[in-house]
Amino acid sequence: MISMQFRLALIVAAAAAFAVAPAGAQQPIIIKFSHVVAVDTPKGKAADYFKKLAEERTKGRVKIEVYPNSQLYKDKEELEALQLGSVQMLAPSLAKFGPMGLREFEVFDLPYIFDSYAELHKVTQGTVGAGLLKKLEPKGIVGLAYWDNGFKVMSANKPIKVPADYKGLKMRIQSSKVLEGQMRALGSLPQVMAFSEVYQALQTGVVDGTENPPSNFYTQKMHEVQKFLALTDHGYLGYAVIANKKFWDGLPADIRTALESAMKDATKYANDIAKKENDDAVAAVKASGKTQVLALTADEKKAMKKALDVVHKENESKVGKELLQAIYKETGYEP
Ligand code: LMR
């Protein structure tokens, strides 16, 4: 008969064996990756794909926790949280770096500066894009990649096809001086607001309309509370994937290399799916029957571009004349 005392000793010994992890089986490094959009968007899908690749390639030594839909932090808070180290990774839209004093990033918000993804990629995948990411470092942030979303559309409860249609409308924008100038150039009243608050603001009439790529419009169900969606393609919205620099630099070198390789492949994936995700979202909005989708004629597009040209000149010194010229050179934009 084993004595009670001996049995107890066995239990204590077994518990101790579990408590002391064997060499090589340390706790995984946790990376919290927070974002504000739905899972079913270019950014949401790419974040999940990065998680999968990163966990596979680090053989479980890294665990990525993705928090979508402003679940953890809203736009402004998420950048503060990253700098404080409460989260390790984010992918804010490029417009959101302006309030940190990095107005250069608002160059991406200029109306019609890119006519296509191909033109945009000359910037984001070239030296100009790399130079911009470097500017994040003094803020304690490392820029890892650019992820595409797409070209923006405008929505409201009245048809909005030409500049005169926008007069007096309260339009929600991201916190960007360029976007503020854009809405003013159309005669509307820009209202800065966190992404997570837009649906309700549209529903209650706090704002009359908004702009975003179709994937964001559809997945936030904005079509339920907006009657018209105009396919203006008047500007671009995309992301910089970023990490807390101290955290990133402090990772074991082999882990960082594995994460960089996962990021490279996740970036390709993000940029490969972005256009289709947005095309599908337009089709889904049409199919919902709740919002009327308006295509613009060539003349209507011309009128929009003409009204918005002024925004480039007005913001030249804010975003940086040299940067602007370097981008025009890449894309062939004619002011
Ligand atoms: C917005 O605030 O409209 C967008 O930046 C949301 C996003 O991250 O795509």
Short mmCIF file of C-alpha atoms and ligand atoms in Angstrom, two decimals:
data_model
loop_
_atom_site.label_atom_id
_atom_site.label_comp_id
_atom_site.label_asym_id
_atom_site.label_seq_id
_atom_site.Cartn_x
_atom_site.Cartn_y
_atom_site.Cartn_z
CA MET A 1 0.00 0.00 0.00
CA ILE A 2 1.35 3.40 -0.97
CA SER A 3 1.04 5.78 1.90
CA MET A 4 -1.03 8.91 1.62
CA GLN A 5 2.09 10.98 2.22
CA PHE A 6 3.96 9.22 -0.60
CA ARG A 7 1.06 9.76 -2.99
CA LEU A 8 1.01 13.44 -2.11
CA ALA A 9 4.76 13.66 -2.71
CA LEU A 10 4.26 12.09 -6.16
CA ILE A 11 1.59 14.64 -7.04
CA VAL A 12 3.79 17.52 -5.91
CA ALA A 13 6.73 16.17 -7.93
CA ALA A 14 4.57 15.77 -11.04
CA ALA A 15 3.22 19.31 -10.70
CA ALA A 16 6.75 20.66 -10.32
CA ALA A 17 7.84 18.82 -13.46
CA PHE A 18 5.06 20.55 -15.39
CA ALA A 19 5.82 23.95 -13.91
CA VAL A 20 9.47 23.88 -14.95
CA ALA A 21 9.38 23.99 -18.73
CA PRO A 22 12.02 21.83 -20.37
CA ALA A 23 14.79 23.67 -22.21
CA GLY A 24 13.71 24.86 -25.66
CA ALA A 25 10.01 24.97 -24.83
CA GLN A 26 9.83 28.58 -23.67
CA GLN A 27 6.67 30.60 -23.76
CA PRO A 28 5.97 31.91 -27.28
CA ILE A 29 6.60 35.56 -28.07
CA ILE A 30 3.18 37.21 -28.29
CA ILE A 31 2.60 39.82 -30.98
CA LYS A 32 -0.64 41.75 -30.70
CA PHE A 33 -1.69 43.03 -34.13
CA SER A 34 -4.60 45.44 -33.89
CA HIS A 35 -6.60 46.94 -36.76
CA VAL A 36 -9.86 48.77 -37.32
CA VAL A 37 -11.48 47.05 -40.32
CA ALA A 38 -13.55 43.89 -40.72
CA VAL A 39 -11.91 40.48 -41.10
CA ASP A 40 -13.32 40.14 -44.60
CA THR A 41 -11.34 43.02 -46.17
CA PRO A 42 -7.94 43.23 -47.89
CA LYS A 43 -6.26 44.31 -44.62
CA GLY A 44 -8.22 41.87 -42.44
CA LYS A 45 -7.39 38.92 -44.68
CA ALA A 46 -3.74 39.90 -45.05
CA ALA A 47 -3.33 40.25 -41.27
CA ASP A 48 -4.73 36.74 -40.80
CA TYR A 49 -2.50 35.39 -43.56
CA PHE A 50 0.55 37.02 -41.96
CA LYS A 51 -0.40 35.35 -38.65
CA LYS A 52 -0.57 31.95 -40.33
CA LEU A 53 2.77 32.29 -42.11
CA ALA A 54 4.53 33.85 -39.13
CA GLU A 55 3.41 31.11 -36.74
CA GLU A 56 4.36 28.37 -39.21
CA ARG A 57 7.76 29.82 -40.02
CA THR A 58 8.72 30.45 -36.41
CA LYS A 59 7.52 26.93 -35.54
CA GLY A 60 5.27 28.21 -32.81
CA ARG A 61 7.90 30.40 -31.13
CA VAL A 62 5.77 33.41 -32.08
CA LYS A 63 2.04 33.73 -31.54
CA ILE A 64 0.25 36.50 -33.41
CA GLU A 65 -2.98 37.71 -31.86
CA VAL A 66 -4.99 39.65 -34.44
CA TYR A 67 -7.63 42.03 -33.06
CA PRO A 68 -9.86 43.30 -35.94
CA ASN A 69 -12.66 45.85 -36.15
CA SER A 70 -11.39 48.38 -33.54
CA GLN A 71 -12.02 45.63 -30.96
CA LEU A 72 -8.92 46.63 -29.00
CA TYR A 73 -8.24 50.22 -30.08
CA LYS A 74 -9.74 52.87 -32.35
CA ASP A 75 -7.61 54.72 -34.92
CA LYS A 76 -5.94 57.31 -32.75
CA GLU A 77 -5.55 55.10 -29.70
CA GLU A 78 -3.97 52.28 -31.66
CA LEU A 79 -1.01 54.44 -32.67
CA GLU A 80 -0.52 55.55 -29.08
CA ALA A 81 -0.79 51.94 -27.91
CA LEU A 82 1.89 50.89 -30.39
CA GLN A 83 4.27 53.59 -29.22
CA LEU A 84 3.66 52.59 -25.60
CA GLY A 85 4.20 48.92 -26.44
CA SER A 86 0.67 47.79 -25.51
CA VAL A 87 0.40 46.33 -29.02
CA GLN A 88 3.32 45.36 -31.21
CA MET A 89 1.93 45.64 -34.75
CA LEU A 90 -0.63 47.72 -36.67
CA ALA A 91 -1.51 48.60 -40.25
CA PRO A 92 -2.99 52.10 -40.13
CA SER A 93 -4.04 53.84 -43.28
CA LEU A 94 -1.39 56.25 -44.57
CA ALA A 95 -3.65 59.19 -43.75
CA LYS A 96 -3.36 58.45 -40.06
CA PHE A 97 0.30 59.43 -39.70
CA GLY A 98 -0.41 63.12 -40.31
CA PRO A 99 -1.52 63.91 -36.75
CA MET A 100 1.82 62.48 -35.50
CA GLY A 101 3.49 65.31 -37.39
CA LEU A 102 4.34 63.15 -40.41
CA ARG A 103 2.39 65.19 -42.98
CA GLU A 104 4.41 63.65 -45.83
CA PHE A 105 2.22 60.56 -45.64
CA GLU A 106 -0.78 62.67 -46.63
CA VAL A 107 0.68 62.85 -50.11
CA PHE A 108 -1.13 59.56 -50.71
CA ASP A 109 -4.43 61.34 -49.98
CA LEU A 110 -4.08 63.83 -52.81
CA PRO A 111 -6.97 63.52 -55.27
CA TYR A 112 -6.21 61.57 -58.46
CA ILE A 113 -2.48 61.40 -57.74
CA PHE A 114 -2.49 57.73 -58.78
CA ASP A 115 -4.52 56.50 -61.73
CA SER A 116 -3.92 52.83 -61.07
CA TYR A 117 -2.35 50.33 -58.69
CA ALA A 118 0.58 50.09 -61.14
CA GLU A 119 1.32 53.80 -60.74
CA LEU A 120 0.96 53.59 -56.98
CA HIS A 121 3.35 50.63 -56.77
CA LYS A 122 6.07 52.65 -58.46
CA VAL A 123 6.00 54.74 -55.29
CA THR A 124 5.23 52.22 -52.55
CA GLN A 125 7.58 49.58 -53.94
CA GLY A 126 10.35 52.01 -54.87
CA THR A 127 12.84 54.30 -53.15
CA VAL A 128 10.28 57.03 -52.42
CA GLY A 129 8.15 54.58 -50.42
CA ALA A 130 11.16 53.18 -48.56
CA GLY A 131 12.30 56.72 -47.70
CA LEU A 132 8.90 57.51 -46.22
CA LEU A 133 8.90 54.41 -44.01
CA LYS A 134 12.29 55.51 -42.61
CA LYS A 135 10.64 58.69 -41.33
CA LEU A 136 8.68 56.59 -38.83
CA GLU A 137 11.79 55.55 -36.92
CA PRO A 138 12.29 58.68 -34.79
CA LYS A 139 8.74 58.04 -33.56
CA GLY A 140 9.77 54.62 -32.26
CA ILE A 141 8.09 52.87 -35.17
CA VAL A 142 9.51 50.57 -37.82
CA GLY A 143 7.75 50.48 -41.21
CA LEU A 144 7.64 46.94 -42.57
CA ALA A 145 5.55 47.13 -45.75
CA TYR A 146 2.79 48.85 -47.68
CA TRP A 147 -0.49 46.99 -48.07
CA ASP A 148 -3.05 48.06 -50.64
CA ASN A 149 -6.68 48.67 -50.15
CA GLY A 150 -7.98 50.62 -53.11
CA PHE A 151 -9.50 53.62 -54.78
CA LYS A 152 -12.16 55.52 -52.89
CA VAL A 153 -15.81 56.02 -53.70
CA MET A 154 -18.15 58.66 -52.28
CA SER A 155 -21.51 58.03 -50.64
CA ALA A 156 -24.43 60.15 -49.51
CA ASN A 157 -28.22 60.10 -49.40
CA LYS A 158 -28.45 62.09 -52.61
CA PRO A 159 -26.82 61.45 -55.99
CA ILE A 160 -23.28 62.87 -55.96
CA LYS A 161 -21.65 62.87 -59.37
CA VAL A 162 -20.30 66.35 -59.97
CA PRO A 163 -18.76 68.93 -57.59
CA ALA A 164 -21.99 70.95 -57.25
CA ASP A 165 -23.72 67.88 -55.74
CA TYR A 166 -21.38 67.99 -52.72
CA LYS A 167 -22.20 71.53 -51.69
CA GLY A 168 -23.07 71.78 -48.00
CA LEU A 169 -22.82 68.04 -47.28
CA LYS A 170 -21.17 67.00 -44.02
CA MET A 171 -18.64 64.39 -45.11
CA ARG A 172 -16.73 62.12 -42.75
CA ILE A 173 -12.99 61.98 -43.39
CA GLN A 174 -9.91 60.50 -41.76
CA SER A 175 -7.69 62.91 -39.85
CA SER A 176 -5.81 64.36 -42.82
CA LYS A 177 -5.36 67.99 -43.83
CA VAL A 178 -5.30 66.95 -47.48
CA LEU A 179 -8.66 65.21 -47.14
CA GLU A 180 -10.00 68.25 -45.34
CA GLY A 181 -8.89 70.38 -48.31
CA GLN A 182 -10.40 67.90 -50.73
CA MET A 183 -13.86 68.10 -49.14
CA ARG A 184 -13.68 71.88 -48.90
CA ALA A 185 -12.73 72.11 -52.58
CA LEU A 186 -16.00 70.32 -53.31
CA GLY A 187 -17.92 72.75 -51.12
CA SER A 188 -18.69 70.17 -48.45
CA LEU A 189 -17.96 70.25 -44.73
CA PRO A 190 -15.30 67.77 -43.63
CA GLN A 191 -15.84 66.01 -40.30
CA VAL A 192 -12.93 64.05 -38.82
CA MET A 193 -14.14 60.90 -37.09
CA ALA A 194 -12.79 57.49 -36.04
CA PHE A 195 -13.58 54.72 -38.51
CA SER A 196 -15.50 52.73 -35.90
CA GLU A 197 -17.97 55.58 -35.46
CA VAL A 198 -18.87 56.17 -39.09
CA TYR A 199 -21.78 53.74 -39.44
CA GLN A 200 -23.65 55.25 -36.53
CA ALA A 201 -22.84 58.80 -37.60
CA LEU A 202 -24.33 58.06 -41.03
CA GLN A 203 -27.33 56.33 -39.50
CA THR A 204 -28.14 59.19 -37.15
CA GLY A 205 -27.36 61.94 -39.63
CA VAL A 206 -24.38 63.33 -37.71
CA VAL A 207 -22.74 63.23 -41.14
CA ASP A 208 -24.39 63.08 -44.56
CA GLY A 209 -21.82 61.05 -46.41
CA THR A 210 -18.36 59.56 -46.51
CA GLU A 211 -15.54 58.22 -48.68
CA ASN A 212 -13.72 54.89 -48.54
CA PRO A 213 -12.78 52.02 -50.82
CA PRO A 214 -15.84 49.83 -51.48
CA SER A 215 -14.48 46.97 -49.33
CA ASN A 216 -14.63 49.16 -46.23
CA PHE A 217 -18.00 50.63 -47.21
CA TYR A 218 -19.61 47.22 -47.66
CA THR A 219 -18.07 45.36 -44.71
CA GLN A 220 -19.06 48.16 -42.31
CA LYS A 221 -22.61 47.85 -43.71
CA MET A 222 -22.64 51.51 -44.70
CA HIS A 223 -24.86 50.56 -47.64
CA GLU A 224 -27.63 50.04 -45.09
CA VAL A 225 -27.54 53.72 -44.20
CA GLN A 226 -26.55 55.43 -47.49
CA LYS A 227 -28.73 55.69 -50.58
CA PHE A 228 -26.09 56.49 -53.22
CA LEU A 229 -22.55 55.36 -53.93
CA ALA A 230 -20.62 57.16 -56.67
CA LEU A 231 -17.71 55.35 -58.31
CA THR A 232 -15.46 58.40 -58.25
CA ASP A 233 -12.11 56.65 -57.73
CA HIS A 234 -10.92 60.08 -56.66
CA GLY A 235 -8.14 58.99 -54.34
CA TYR A 236 -6.24 56.09 -52.88
CA LEU A 237 -6.43 54.44 -49.46
CA GLY A 238 -3.76 51.99 -48.34
CA TYR A 239 -1.69 51.04 -45.32
CA ALA A 240 1.74 50.98 -43.77
CA VAL A 241 2.31 47.84 -41.74
CA ILE A 242 4.28 48.94 -38.70
CA ALA A 243 5.80 47.58 -35.50
CA ASN A 244 7.07 49.02 -32.24
CA LYS A 245 10.74 49.55 -33.11
CA LYS A 246 12.18 48.63 -29.72
CA PHE A 247 10.22 45.38 -29.72
CA TRP A 248 11.13 44.55 -33.33
CA ASP A 249 14.83 45.31 -32.88
CA GLY A 250 14.87 43.26 -29.68
CA LEU A 251 13.61 40.07 -31.34
CA PRO A 252 16.08 37.19 -31.78
CA ALA A 253 17.63 37.58 -35.25
CA ASP A 254 16.30 34.27 -36.58
CA ILE A 255 12.77 35.14 -35.47
CA ARG A 256 12.96 38.56 -37.09
CA THR A 257 14.16 36.99 -40.34
CA ALA A 258 11.25 34.52 -40.30
CA LEU A 259 8.78 37.33 -39.63
CA GLU A 260 10.24 39.42 -42.44
CA SER A 261 9.81 36.53 -44.84
CA ALA A 262 6.20 36.06 -43.66
CA MET A 263 5.63 39.80 -44.15
CA LYS A 264 7.03 39.67 -47.69
CA ASP A 265 4.59 36.93 -48.68
CA ALA A 266 1.65 38.46 -46.81
CA THR A 267 2.32 41.74 -48.62
CA LYS A 268 2.20 40.04 -51.99
CA TYR A 269 -1.04 38.35 -50.95
CA ALA A 270 -2.56 41.65 -49.73
CA ASN A 271 -1.71 43.45 -52.92
CA ASP A 272 -2.89 40.56 -55.10
CA ILE A 273 -6.36 40.40 -53.53
CA ALA A 274 -7.06 44.12 -53.03
CA LYS A 275 -8.56 44.92 -56.42
CA LYS A 276 -10.83 41.88 -56.50
CA GLU A 277 -11.99 42.45 -52.93
CA ASN A 278 -13.07 45.96 -53.90
CA ASP A 279 -14.69 44.88 -57.18
CA ASP A 280 -16.60 42.18 -55.28
CA ALA A 281 -17.71 44.75 -52.71
CA VAL A 282 -19.19 46.99 -55.43
CA ALA A 283 -21.06 43.96 -56.80
CA ALA A 284 -22.29 43.10 -53.30
CA VAL A 285 -23.53 46.65 -52.71
CA LYS A 286 -25.42 46.51 -56.03
CA ALA A 287 -26.86 43.10 -55.16
CA SER A 288 -28.05 44.36 -51.77
CA GLY A 289 -30.46 46.66 -53.58
CA LYS A 290 -30.11 49.13 -50.70
CA THR A 291 -27.71 51.61 -52.25
CA GLN A 292 -27.79 52.82 -55.82
CA VAL A 293 -24.34 52.59 -57.41
CA LEU A 294 -23.60 55.49 -59.75
CA ALA A 295 -20.97 55.30 -62.49
CA LEU A 296 -19.50 58.62 -63.60
CA THR A 297 -19.27 59.63 -67.25
CA ALA A 298 -15.92 60.84 -68.61
CA ASP A 299 -17.14 64.44 -68.39
CA GLU A 300 -18.29 64.03 -64.81
CA LYS A 301 -14.90 62.58 -63.88
CA LYS A 302 -13.20 65.47 -65.61
CA ALA A 303 -15.28 67.95 -63.64
CA MET A 304 -14.34 66.26 -60.36
CA LYS A 305 -10.66 66.24 -61.24
CA LYS A 306 -10.78 69.88 -62.27
CA ALA A 307 -12.39 70.94 -59.00
CA LEU A 308 -9.90 68.93 -56.96
CA ASP A 309 -6.67 69.94 -58.71
CA VAL A 310 -6.33 72.93 -56.39
CA VAL A 311 -5.78 70.58 -53.43
CA HIS A 312 -2.35 69.63 -54.79
CA LYS A 313 -1.07 73.21 -54.89
CA GLU A 314 -2.65 74.08 -51.55
CA ASN A 315 -0.86 71.21 -49.81
CA GLU A 316 2.45 71.32 -51.63
CA SER A 317 4.39 72.79 -48.72
CA LYS A 318 2.60 70.61 -46.15
CA VAL A 319 3.48 67.30 -47.78
CA GLY A 320 6.80 68.56 -49.16
CA LYS A 321 7.44 69.96 -52.61
CA GLU A 322 10.37 67.65 -53.32
CA LEU A 323 8.39 64.55 -52.36
CA LEU A 324 5.48 65.66 -54.49
CA GLN A 325 7.73 66.24 -57.51
CA ALA A 326 9.37 62.84 -57.00
CA ILE A 327 5.92 61.20 -57.05
CA TYR A 328 4.76 63.15 -60.10
CA LYS A 329 7.89 61.96 -61.84
CA GLU A 330 7.03 58.33 -61.08
CA THR A 331 3.36 58.55 -61.95
CA GLY A 332 3.22 61.20 -64.66
CA TYR A 333 0.52 63.18 -62.83
CA GLU A 334 -0.24 66.46 -64.61
CA PRO A 335 -1.54 69.14 -62.25
C1 LMR B 1 -10.75 54.90 -42.42
O1 LMR B 1 -10.60 55.39 -41.29
O2 LMR B 1 -11.65 55.25 -43.18
C2 LMR B 1 -9.81 53.83 -42.90
O3 LMR B 1 -8.52 54.23 -42.59
C3 LMR B 1 -10.08 52.53 -42.26
C4 LMR B 1 -9.03 51.52 -42.68
O4 LMR B 1 -8.16 51.23 -41.89
O5 LMR B 1 -9.13 51.06 -43.82
#
